PDB file of C-alpha atoms and ligand atoms in Angstrom:
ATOM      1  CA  UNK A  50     120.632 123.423 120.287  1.00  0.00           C
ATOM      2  CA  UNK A  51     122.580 121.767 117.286  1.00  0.00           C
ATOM      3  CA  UNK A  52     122.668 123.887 114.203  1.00  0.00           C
ATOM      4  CA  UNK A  53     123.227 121.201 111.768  1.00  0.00           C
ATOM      5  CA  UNK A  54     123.976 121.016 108.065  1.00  0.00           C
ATOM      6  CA  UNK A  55     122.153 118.704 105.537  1.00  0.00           C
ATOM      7  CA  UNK A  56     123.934 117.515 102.596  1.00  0.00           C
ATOM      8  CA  UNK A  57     121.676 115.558  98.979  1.00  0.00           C
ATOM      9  CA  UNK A  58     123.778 113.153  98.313  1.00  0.00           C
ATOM     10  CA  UNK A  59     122.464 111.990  94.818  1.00  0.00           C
ATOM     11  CA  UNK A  60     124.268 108.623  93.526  1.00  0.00           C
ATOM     12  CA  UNK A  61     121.858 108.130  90.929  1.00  0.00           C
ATOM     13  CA  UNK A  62     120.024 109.955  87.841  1.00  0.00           C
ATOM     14  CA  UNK A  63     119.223 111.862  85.981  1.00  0.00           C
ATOM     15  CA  UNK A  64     116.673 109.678  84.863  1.00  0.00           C
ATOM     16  CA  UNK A  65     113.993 110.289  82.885  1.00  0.00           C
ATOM     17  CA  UNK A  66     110.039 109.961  84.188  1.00  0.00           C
ATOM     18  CA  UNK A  67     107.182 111.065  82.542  1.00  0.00           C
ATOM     19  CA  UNK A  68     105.401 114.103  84.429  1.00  0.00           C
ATOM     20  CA  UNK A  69     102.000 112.108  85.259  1.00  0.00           C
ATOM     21  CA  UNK A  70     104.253 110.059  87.398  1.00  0.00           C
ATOM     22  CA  UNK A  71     105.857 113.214  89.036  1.00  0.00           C
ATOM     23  CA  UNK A  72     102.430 115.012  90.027  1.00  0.00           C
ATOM     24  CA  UNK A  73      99.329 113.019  90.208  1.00  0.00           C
ATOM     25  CA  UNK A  74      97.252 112.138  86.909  1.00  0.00           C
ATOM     26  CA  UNK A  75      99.152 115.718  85.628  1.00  0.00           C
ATOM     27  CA  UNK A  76      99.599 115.676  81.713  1.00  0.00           C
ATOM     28  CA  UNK A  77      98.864 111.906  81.637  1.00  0.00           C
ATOM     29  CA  UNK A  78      97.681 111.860  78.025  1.00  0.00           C
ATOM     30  CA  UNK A  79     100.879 113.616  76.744  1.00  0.00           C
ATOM     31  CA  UNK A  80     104.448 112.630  76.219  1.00  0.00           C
ATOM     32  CA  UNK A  81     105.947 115.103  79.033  1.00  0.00           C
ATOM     33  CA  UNK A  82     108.929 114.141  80.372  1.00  0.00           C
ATOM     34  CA  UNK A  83     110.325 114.999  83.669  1.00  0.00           C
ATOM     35  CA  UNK A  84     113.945 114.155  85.217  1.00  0.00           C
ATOM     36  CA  UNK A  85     114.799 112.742  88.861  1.00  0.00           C
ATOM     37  CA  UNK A  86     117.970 111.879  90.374  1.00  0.00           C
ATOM     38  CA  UNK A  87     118.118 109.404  93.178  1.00  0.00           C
ATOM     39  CA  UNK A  88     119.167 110.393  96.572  1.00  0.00           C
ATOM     40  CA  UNK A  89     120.265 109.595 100.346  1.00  0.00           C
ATOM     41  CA  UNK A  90     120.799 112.520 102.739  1.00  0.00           C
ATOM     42  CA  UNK A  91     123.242 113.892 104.722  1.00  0.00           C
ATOM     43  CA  UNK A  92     123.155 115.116 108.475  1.00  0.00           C
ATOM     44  CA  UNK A  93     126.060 116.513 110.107  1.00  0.00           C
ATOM     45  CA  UNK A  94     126.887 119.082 113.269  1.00  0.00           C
ATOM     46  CA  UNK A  95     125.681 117.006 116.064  1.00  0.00           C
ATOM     47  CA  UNK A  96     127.972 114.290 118.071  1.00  0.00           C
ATOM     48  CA  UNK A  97     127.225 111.667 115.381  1.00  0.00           C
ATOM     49  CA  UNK A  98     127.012 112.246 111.270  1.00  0.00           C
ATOM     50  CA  UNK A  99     123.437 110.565 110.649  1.00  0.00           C
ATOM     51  CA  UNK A 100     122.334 109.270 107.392  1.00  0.00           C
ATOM     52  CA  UNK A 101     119.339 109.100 106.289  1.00  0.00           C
ATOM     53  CA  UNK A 102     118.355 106.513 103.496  1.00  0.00           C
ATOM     54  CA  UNK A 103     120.992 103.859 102.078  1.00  0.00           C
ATOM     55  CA  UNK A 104     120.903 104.575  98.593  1.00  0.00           C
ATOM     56  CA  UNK A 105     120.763 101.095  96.321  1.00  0.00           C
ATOM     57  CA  UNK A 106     123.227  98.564  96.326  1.00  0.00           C
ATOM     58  CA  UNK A 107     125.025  99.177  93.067  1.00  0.00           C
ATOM     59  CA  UNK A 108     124.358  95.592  91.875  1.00  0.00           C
ATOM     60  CA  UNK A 109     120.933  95.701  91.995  1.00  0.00           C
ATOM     61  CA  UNK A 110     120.598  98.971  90.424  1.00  0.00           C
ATOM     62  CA  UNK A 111     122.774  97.861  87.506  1.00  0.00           C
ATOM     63  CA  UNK A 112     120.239  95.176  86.985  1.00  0.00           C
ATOM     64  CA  UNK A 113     117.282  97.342  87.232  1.00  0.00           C
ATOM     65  CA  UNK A 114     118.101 100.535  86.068  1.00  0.00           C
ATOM     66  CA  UNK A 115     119.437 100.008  82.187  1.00  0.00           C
ATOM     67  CA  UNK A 116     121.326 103.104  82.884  1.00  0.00           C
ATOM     68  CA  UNK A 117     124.800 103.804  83.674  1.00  0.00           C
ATOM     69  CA  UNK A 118     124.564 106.906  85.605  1.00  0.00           C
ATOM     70  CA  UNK A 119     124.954 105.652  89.070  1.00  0.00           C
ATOM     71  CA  UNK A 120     127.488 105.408  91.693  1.00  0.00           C
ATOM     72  CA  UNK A 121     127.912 103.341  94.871  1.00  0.00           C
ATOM     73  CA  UNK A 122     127.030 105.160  97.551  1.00  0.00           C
ATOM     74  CA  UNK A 123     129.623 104.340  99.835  1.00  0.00           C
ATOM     75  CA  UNK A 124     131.934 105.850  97.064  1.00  0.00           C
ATOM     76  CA  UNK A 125     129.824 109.509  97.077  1.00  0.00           C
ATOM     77  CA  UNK A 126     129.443 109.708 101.033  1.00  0.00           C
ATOM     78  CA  UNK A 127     133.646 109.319 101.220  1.00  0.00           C
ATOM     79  CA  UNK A 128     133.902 112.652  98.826  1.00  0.00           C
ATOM     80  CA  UNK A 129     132.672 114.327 101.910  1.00  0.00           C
ATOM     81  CA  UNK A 130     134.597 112.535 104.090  1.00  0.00           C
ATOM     82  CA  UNK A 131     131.486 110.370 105.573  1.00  0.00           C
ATOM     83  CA  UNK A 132     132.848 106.635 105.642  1.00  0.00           C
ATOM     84  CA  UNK A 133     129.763 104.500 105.642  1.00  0.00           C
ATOM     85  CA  UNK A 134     130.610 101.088 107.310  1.00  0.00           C
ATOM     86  CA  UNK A 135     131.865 103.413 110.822  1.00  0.00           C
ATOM     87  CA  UNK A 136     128.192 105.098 110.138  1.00  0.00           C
ATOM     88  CA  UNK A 137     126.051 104.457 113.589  1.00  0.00           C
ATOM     89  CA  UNK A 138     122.799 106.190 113.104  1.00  0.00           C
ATOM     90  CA  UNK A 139     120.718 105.316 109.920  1.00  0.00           C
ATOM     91  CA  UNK A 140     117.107 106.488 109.714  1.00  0.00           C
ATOM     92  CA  UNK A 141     114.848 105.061 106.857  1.00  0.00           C
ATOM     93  CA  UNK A 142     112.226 106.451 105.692  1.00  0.00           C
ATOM     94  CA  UNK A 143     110.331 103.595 103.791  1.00  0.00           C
ATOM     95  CA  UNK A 144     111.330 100.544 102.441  1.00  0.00           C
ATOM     96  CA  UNK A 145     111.461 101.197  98.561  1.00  0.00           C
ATOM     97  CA  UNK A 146     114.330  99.544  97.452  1.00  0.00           C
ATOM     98  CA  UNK A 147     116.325 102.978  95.798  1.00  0.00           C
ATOM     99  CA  UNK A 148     116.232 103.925  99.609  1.00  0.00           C
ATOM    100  CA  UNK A 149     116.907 100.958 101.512  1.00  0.00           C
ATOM    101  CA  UNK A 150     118.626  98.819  99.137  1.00  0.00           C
ATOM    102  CA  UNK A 151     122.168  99.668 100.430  1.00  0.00           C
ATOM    103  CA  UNK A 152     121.511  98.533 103.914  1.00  0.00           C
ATOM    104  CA  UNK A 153     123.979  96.767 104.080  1.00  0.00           C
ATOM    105  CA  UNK A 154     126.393  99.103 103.452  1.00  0.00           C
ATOM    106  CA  UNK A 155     126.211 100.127 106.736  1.00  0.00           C
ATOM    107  CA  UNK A 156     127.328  97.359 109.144  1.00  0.00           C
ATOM    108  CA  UNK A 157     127.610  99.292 112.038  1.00  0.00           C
ATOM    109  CA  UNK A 158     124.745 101.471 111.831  1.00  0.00           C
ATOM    110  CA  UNK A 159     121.354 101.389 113.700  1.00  0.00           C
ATOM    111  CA  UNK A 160     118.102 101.828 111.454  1.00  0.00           C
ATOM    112  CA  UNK A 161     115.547 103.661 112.684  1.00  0.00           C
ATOM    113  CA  UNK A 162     111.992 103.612 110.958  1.00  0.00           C
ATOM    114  CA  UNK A 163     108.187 103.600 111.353  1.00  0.00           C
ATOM    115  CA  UNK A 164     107.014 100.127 112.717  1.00  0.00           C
ATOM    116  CA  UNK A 165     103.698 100.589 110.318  1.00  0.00           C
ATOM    117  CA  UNK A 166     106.273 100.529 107.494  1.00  0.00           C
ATOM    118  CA  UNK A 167     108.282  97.728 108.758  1.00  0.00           C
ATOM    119  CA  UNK A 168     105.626  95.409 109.595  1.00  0.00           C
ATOM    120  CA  UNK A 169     103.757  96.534 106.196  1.00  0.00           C
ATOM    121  CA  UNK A 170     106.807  95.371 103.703  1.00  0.00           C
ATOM    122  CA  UNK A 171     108.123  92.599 105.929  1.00  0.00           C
ATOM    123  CA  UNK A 172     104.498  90.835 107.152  1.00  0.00           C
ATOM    124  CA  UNK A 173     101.407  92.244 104.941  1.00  0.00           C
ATOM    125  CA  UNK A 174     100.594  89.348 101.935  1.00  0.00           C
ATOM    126  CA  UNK A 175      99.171  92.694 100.132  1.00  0.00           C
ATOM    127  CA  UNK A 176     103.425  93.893  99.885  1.00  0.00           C
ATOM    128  CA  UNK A 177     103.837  90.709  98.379  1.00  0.00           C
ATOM    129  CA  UNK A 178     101.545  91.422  95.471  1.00  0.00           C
ATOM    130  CA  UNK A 179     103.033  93.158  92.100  1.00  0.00           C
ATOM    131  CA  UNK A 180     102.607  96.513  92.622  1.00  0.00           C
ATOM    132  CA  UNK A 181     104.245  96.671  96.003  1.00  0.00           C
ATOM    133  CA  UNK A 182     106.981  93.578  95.341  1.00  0.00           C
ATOM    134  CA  UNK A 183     108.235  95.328  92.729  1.00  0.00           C
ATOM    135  CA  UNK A 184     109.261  98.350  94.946  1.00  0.00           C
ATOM    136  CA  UNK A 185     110.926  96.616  96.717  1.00  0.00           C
ATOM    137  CA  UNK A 186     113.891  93.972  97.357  1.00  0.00           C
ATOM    138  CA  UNK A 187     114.097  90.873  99.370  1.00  0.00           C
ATOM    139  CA  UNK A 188     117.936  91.074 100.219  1.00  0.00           C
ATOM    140  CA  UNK A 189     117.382  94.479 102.167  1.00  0.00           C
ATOM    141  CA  UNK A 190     113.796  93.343 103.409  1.00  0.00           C
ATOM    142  CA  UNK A 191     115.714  90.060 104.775  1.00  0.00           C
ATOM    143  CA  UNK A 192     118.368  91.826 106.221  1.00  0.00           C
ATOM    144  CA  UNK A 193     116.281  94.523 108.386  1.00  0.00           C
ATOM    145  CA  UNK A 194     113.953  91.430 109.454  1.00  0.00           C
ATOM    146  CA  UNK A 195     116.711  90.123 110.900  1.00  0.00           C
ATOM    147  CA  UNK A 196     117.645  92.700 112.805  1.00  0.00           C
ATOM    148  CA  UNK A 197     114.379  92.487 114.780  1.00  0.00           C
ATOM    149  CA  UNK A 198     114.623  92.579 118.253  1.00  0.00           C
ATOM    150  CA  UNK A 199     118.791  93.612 118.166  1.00  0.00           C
ATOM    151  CA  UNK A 200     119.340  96.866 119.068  1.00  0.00           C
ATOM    152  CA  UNK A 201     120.309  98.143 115.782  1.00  0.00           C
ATOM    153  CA  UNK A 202     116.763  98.458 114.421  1.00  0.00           C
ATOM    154  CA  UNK A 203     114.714 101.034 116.409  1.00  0.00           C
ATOM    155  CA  UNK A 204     110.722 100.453 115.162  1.00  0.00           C
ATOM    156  CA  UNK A 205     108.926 104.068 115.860  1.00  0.00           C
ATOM    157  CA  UNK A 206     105.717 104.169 116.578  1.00  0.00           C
ATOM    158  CA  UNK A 207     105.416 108.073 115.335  1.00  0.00           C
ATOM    159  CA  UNK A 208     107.321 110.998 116.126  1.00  0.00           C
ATOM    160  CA  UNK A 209     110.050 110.586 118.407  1.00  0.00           C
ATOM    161  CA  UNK A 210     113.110 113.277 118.421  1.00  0.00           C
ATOM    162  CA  UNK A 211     116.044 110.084 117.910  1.00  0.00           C
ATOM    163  CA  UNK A 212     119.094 112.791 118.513  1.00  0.00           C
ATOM    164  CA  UNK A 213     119.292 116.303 120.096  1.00  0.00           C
ATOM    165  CA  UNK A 214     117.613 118.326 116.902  1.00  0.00           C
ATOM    166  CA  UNK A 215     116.593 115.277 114.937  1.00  0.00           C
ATOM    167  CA  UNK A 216     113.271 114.514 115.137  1.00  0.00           C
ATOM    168  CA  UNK A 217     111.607 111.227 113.050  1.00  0.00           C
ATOM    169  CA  UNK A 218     108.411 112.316 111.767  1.00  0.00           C
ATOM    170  CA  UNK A 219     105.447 110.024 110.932  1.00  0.00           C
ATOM    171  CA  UNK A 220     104.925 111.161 107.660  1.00  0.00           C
ATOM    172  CA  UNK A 221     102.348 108.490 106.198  1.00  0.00           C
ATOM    173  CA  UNK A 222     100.936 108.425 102.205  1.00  0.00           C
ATOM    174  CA  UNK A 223     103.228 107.636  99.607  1.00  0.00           C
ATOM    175  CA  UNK A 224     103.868 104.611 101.937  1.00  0.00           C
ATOM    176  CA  UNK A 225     102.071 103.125 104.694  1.00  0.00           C
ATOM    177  CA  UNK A 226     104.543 104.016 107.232  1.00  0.00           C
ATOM    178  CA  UNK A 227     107.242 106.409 105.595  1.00  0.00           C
ATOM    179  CA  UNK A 228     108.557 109.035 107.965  1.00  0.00           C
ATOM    180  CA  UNK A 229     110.153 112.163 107.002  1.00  0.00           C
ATOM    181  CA  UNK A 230     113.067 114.002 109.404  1.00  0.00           C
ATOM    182  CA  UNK A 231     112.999 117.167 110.757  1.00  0.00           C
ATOM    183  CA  UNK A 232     116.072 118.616 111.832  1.00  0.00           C
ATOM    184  CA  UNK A 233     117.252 122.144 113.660  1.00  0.00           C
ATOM    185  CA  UNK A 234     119.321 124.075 111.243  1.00  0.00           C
ATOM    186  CA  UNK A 235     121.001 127.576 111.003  1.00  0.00           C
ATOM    187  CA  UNK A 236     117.858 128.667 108.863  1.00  0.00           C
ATOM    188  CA  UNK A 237     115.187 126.821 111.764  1.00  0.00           C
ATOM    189  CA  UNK A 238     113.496 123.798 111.603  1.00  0.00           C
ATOM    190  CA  UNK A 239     114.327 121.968 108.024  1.00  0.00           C
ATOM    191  CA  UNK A 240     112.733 118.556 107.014  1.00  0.00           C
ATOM    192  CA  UNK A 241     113.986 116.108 104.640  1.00  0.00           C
ATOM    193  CA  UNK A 242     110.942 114.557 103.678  1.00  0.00           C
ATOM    194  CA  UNK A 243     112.282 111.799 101.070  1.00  0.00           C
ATOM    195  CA  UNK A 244     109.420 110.599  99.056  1.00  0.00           C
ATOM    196  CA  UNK A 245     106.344 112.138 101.204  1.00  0.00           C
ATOM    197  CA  UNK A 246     106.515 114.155  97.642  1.00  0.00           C
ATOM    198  CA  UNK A 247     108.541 113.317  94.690  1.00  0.00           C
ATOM    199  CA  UNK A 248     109.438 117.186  93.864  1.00  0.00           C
ATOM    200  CA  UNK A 249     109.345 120.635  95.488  1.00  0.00           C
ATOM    201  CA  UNK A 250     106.268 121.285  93.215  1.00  0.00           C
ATOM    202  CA  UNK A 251     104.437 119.168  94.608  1.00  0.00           C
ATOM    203  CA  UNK A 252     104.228 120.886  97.778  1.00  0.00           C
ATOM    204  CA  UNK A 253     104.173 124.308  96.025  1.00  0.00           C
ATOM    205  CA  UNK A 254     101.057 123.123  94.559  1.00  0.00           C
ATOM    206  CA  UNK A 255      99.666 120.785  96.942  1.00  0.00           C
ATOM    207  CA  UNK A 256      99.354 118.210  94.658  1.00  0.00           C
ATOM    208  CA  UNK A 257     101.128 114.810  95.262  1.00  0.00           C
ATOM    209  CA  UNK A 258     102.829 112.564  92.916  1.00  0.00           C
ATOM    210  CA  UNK A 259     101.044 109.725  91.127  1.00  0.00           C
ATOM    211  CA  UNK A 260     103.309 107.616  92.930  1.00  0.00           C
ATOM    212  CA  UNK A 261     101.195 107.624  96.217  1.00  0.00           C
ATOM    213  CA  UNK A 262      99.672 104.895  98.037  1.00  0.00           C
ATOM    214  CA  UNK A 263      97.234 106.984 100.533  1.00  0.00           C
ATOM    215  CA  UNK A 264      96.507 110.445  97.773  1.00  0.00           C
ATOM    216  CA  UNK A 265      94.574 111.965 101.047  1.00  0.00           C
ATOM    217  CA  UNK A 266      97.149 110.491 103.619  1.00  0.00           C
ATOM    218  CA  UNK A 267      99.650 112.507 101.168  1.00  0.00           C
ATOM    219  CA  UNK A 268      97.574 116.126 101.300  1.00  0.00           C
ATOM    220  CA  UNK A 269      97.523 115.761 105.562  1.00  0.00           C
ATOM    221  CA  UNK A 270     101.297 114.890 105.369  1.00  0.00           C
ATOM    222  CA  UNK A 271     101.832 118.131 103.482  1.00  0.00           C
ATOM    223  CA  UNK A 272      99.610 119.922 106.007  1.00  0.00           C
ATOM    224  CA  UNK A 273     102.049 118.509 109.159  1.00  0.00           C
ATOM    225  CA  UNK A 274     105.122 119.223 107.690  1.00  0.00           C
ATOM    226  CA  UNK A 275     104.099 122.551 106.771  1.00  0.00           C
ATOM    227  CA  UNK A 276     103.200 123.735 110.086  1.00  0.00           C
ATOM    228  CA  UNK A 277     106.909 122.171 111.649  1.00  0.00           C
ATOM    229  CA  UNK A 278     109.602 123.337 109.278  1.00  0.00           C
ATOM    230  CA  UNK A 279     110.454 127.247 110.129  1.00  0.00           C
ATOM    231  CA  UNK A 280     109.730 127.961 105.940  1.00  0.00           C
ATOM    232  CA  UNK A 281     108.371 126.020 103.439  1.00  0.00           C
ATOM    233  CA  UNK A 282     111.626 126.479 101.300  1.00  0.00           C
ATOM    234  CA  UNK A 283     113.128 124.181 104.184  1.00  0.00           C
ATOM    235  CA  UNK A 284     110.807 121.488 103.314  1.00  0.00           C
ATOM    236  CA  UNK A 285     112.772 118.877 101.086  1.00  0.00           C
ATOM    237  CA  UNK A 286     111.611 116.421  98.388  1.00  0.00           C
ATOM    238  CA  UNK A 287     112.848 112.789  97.419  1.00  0.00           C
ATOM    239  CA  UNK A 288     113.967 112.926  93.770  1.00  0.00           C
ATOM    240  CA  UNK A 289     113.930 116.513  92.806  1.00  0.00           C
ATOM    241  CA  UNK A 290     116.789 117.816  90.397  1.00  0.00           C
ATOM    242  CA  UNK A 291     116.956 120.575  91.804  1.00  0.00           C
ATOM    243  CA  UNK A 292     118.394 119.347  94.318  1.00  0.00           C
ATOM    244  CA  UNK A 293     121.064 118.773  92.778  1.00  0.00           C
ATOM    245  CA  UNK A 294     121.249 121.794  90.544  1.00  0.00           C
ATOM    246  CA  UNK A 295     120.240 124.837  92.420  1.00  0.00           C
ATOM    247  CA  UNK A 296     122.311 124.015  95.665  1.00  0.00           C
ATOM    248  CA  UNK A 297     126.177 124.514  96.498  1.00  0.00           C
ATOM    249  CA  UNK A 298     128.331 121.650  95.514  1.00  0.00           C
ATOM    250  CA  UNK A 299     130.134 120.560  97.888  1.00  0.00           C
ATOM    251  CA  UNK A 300     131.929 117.745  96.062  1.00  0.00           C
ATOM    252  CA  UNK A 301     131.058 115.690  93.087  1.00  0.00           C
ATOM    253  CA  UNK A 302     127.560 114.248  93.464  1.00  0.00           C
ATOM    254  CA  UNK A 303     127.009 116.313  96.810  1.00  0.00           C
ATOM    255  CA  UNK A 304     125.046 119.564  97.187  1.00  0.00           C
ATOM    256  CA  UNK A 305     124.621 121.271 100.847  1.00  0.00           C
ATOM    257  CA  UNK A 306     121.106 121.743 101.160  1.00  0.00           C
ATOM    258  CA  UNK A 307     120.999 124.075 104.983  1.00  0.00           C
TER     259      UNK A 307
HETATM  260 ZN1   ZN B 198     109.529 105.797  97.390  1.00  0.00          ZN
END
């Protein structure tokens, strides 16, 4: 059995968000603020290095984010030696566009996602409405549409393992269809979960972010992970600074997570 390692690559943040947003209708009346960073993931140890997420195109998070403090992603992957056009396995876990944006930095890669989520952002009128277009971004939408029916986008209809000790899981709530991955480590079963919760706390207090599309869909998600990672420590979150701070750094922008 692989024992791989998983590396938070964060080419984005810290931003500022206010806590309501972080954990569901938390502090909403006050002026907390919380930070997030912005993140893809790392897989390596197995035959292949597999990447999980894409990261934004730079471009588009220039024009979105009035912030300076991101980086290509292409640039922080090559600090570890990952070059991301020879990538060849790409799993995404939903279609927001600070995860999939950067799709096409990886020309060579296969994408591997939920077909719920697919067919959700790509064929649903109700995606096309405000509070789900503005997730999202037609260039990276186009692109993985038109890789229907090539063999570089593999639609999952829930969990499947995709790799020896890489396992997609169906991990439905803060999107329709987002899946979260759980992979065999040195420490057991680990998941990155990406955004099935924002931040560690809220599975330490089994309550969601405000940022959820399905609250309950959320609370079972947190229930199935739970019982497949070896520890909840080895549960991972989408935009949590800690990830960033309380991990080894491996190189600038790159922490090793297992
Ligand atoms: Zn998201």
């Amino acid at each position: 059995m692989p024992e791989h390692t998983i590396y938070a690559v964060k080419y984005a943040g810290p931003f500022n968000v206010y806590g309501g947003y972080l954990v569901w209708q938390w502090d909403m009346a006050t002026t907390g603020f919380e930070w997030e960073n912005w993140y893809l993931w790392c897989i390596r140890g197995g035959a292949d290095t597999v990447v999980i997420d894409t990261g934004a195109d730079p471009e588009l998070t220039r024009r979105r984010k009035k912030s300076p403090l991101f980086e290509n992603p292409v640039d922080v992957l090559a600090r570890v030696g990952v070059e991301a056009a020879a990538v060849k396995h790409v799993v995404l876990t939903h279609m927001h566009w600070d995860h999939v944006g950067g799709v096409h930095l990886f020309p060579q890669a296969t994408f591997y996602m939920q077909e719920a989520e697919f067919r959700f952002w790509t064929q649903d009128p109700l995606a096309a409405r405000p509070p789900f277009a503005n997730l999202t971004d037609n260039a990276s939408l186009e692109y993985l549409a038109g890789l229907e029916g090539t063999e570089r986008l593999v639609l999952l209809n829930g969990d499947r393992e995709i790799l020896p000790g890489i396992e997609c899981l169906s991990a439905p709530g803060h999107t329709p269809g987002l899946q979260a991955v759980a992979v065999d480590t040195a420490l057991g079963r680990a998941i990155v979960g990406s955004d099935a919760a924002h931040v560690f706390r809220n599975y330490d207090e089994d309550w969601p972010s405000a940022f959820s599309m399905d609250l309950a869909g959320c609370l079972r998600t947190y229930e199935k992970l739970r019982t497949i990672a070896s520890s909840t420590d080895l549960i991972f979150p989408g935009h949590d600074v800690l990830m960033y701070d309380d991990y080894p750094l491996v190189a600038e922008g790159v922490t090793q997570l297992v």
